[in-house]
CSV table of C-alpha atoms in Angstrom, one decimal:
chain,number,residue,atom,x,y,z
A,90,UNK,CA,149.1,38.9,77.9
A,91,UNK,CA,146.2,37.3,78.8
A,92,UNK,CA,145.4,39.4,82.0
A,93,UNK,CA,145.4,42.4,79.7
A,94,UNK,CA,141.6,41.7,77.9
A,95,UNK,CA,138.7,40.6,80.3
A,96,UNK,CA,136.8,37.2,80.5
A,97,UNK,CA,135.1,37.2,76.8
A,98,UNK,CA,131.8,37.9,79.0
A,99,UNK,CA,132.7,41.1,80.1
A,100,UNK,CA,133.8,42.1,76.8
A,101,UNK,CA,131.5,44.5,75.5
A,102,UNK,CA,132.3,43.7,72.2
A,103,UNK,CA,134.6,41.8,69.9
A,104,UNK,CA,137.6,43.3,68.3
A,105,UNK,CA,136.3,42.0,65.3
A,106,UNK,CA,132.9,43.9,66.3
A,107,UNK,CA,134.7,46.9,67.0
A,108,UNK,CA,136.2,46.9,63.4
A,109,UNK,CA,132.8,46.9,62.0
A,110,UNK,CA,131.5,50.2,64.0
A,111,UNK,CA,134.9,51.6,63.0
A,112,UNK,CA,134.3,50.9,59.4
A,113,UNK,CA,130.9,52.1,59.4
A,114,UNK,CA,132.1,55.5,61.3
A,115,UNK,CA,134.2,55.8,58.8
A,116,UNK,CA,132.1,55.4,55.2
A,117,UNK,CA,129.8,58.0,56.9
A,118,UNK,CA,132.3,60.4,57.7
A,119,UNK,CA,133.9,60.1,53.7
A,120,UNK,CA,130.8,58.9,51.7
A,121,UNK,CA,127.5,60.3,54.1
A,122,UNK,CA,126.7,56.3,54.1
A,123,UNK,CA,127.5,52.9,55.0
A,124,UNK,CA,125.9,50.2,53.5
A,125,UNK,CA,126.8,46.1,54.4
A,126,UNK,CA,128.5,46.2,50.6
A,127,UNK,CA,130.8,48.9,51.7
A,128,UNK,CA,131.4,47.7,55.1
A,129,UNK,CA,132.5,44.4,53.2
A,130,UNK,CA,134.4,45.8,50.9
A,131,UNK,CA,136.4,48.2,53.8
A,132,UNK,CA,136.8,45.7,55.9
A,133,UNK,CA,138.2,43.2,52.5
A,134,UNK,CA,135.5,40.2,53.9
A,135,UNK,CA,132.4,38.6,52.6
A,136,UNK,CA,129.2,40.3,52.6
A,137,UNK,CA,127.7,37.6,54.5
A,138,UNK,CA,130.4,38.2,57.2
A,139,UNK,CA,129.5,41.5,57.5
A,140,UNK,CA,125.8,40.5,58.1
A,141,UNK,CA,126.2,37.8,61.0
A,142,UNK,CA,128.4,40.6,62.6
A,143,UNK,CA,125.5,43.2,62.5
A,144,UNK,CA,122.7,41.1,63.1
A,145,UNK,CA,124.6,41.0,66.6
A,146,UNK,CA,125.1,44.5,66.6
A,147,UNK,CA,121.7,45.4,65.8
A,148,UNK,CA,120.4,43.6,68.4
A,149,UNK,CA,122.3,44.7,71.2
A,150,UNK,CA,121.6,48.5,69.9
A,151,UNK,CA,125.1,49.7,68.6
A,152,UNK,CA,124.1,49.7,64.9
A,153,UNK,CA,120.5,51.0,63.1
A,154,UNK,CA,119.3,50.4,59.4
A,155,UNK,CA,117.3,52.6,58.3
A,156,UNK,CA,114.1,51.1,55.6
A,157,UNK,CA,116.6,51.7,52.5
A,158,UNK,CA,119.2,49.3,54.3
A,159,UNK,CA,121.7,51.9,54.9
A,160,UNK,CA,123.6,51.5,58.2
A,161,UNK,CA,124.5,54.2,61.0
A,162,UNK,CA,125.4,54.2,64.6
A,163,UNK,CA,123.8,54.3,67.6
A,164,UNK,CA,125.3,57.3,70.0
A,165,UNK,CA,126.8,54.3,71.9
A,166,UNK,CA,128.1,52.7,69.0
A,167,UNK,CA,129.7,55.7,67.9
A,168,UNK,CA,131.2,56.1,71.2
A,169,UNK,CA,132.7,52.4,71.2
A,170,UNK,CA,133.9,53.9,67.5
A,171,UNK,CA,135.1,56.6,68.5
């Protein structure tokens, strides 16, 4: 099993990572928003887990917040997401 996922370097990102662009996809295509409260909730973790994930995922590009704190995709994170 192991030869089936890369070295963790060459990972783009975690499976765990990939859950949150998924979940954020997702509460924009049902609600028109995603918010770290709904991504939480989704995802049935702690708020503050939600936030060490995206402070990751902001800074590499994949996820945006806008200056009301609502969350969206970049067009690469929504092609990981998709």
């Amino acid at each position: 099993m192991a030869d089936q996922w890369k070295e963790f370097d060459q990972n783009p990102i975690t499976h765990s990572a990939a859950h949150h662009l998924v979940a954020i996809a997702e509460l924009h295509e049902e609600f028109g928003y995603a918010r770290v409260s709904d991504v939480a909730r989704k995802l049935e973790i702690t708020r503050g887990s939600v936030s060490v994930t995206l402070k990751g995922l902001k800074t590499r590009g994949l996820v945006i917040e806008d200056e009301r704190r609502f969350l969206g995709l970049s067009d690469i994170g929504q092609a990981i997401a998709s």
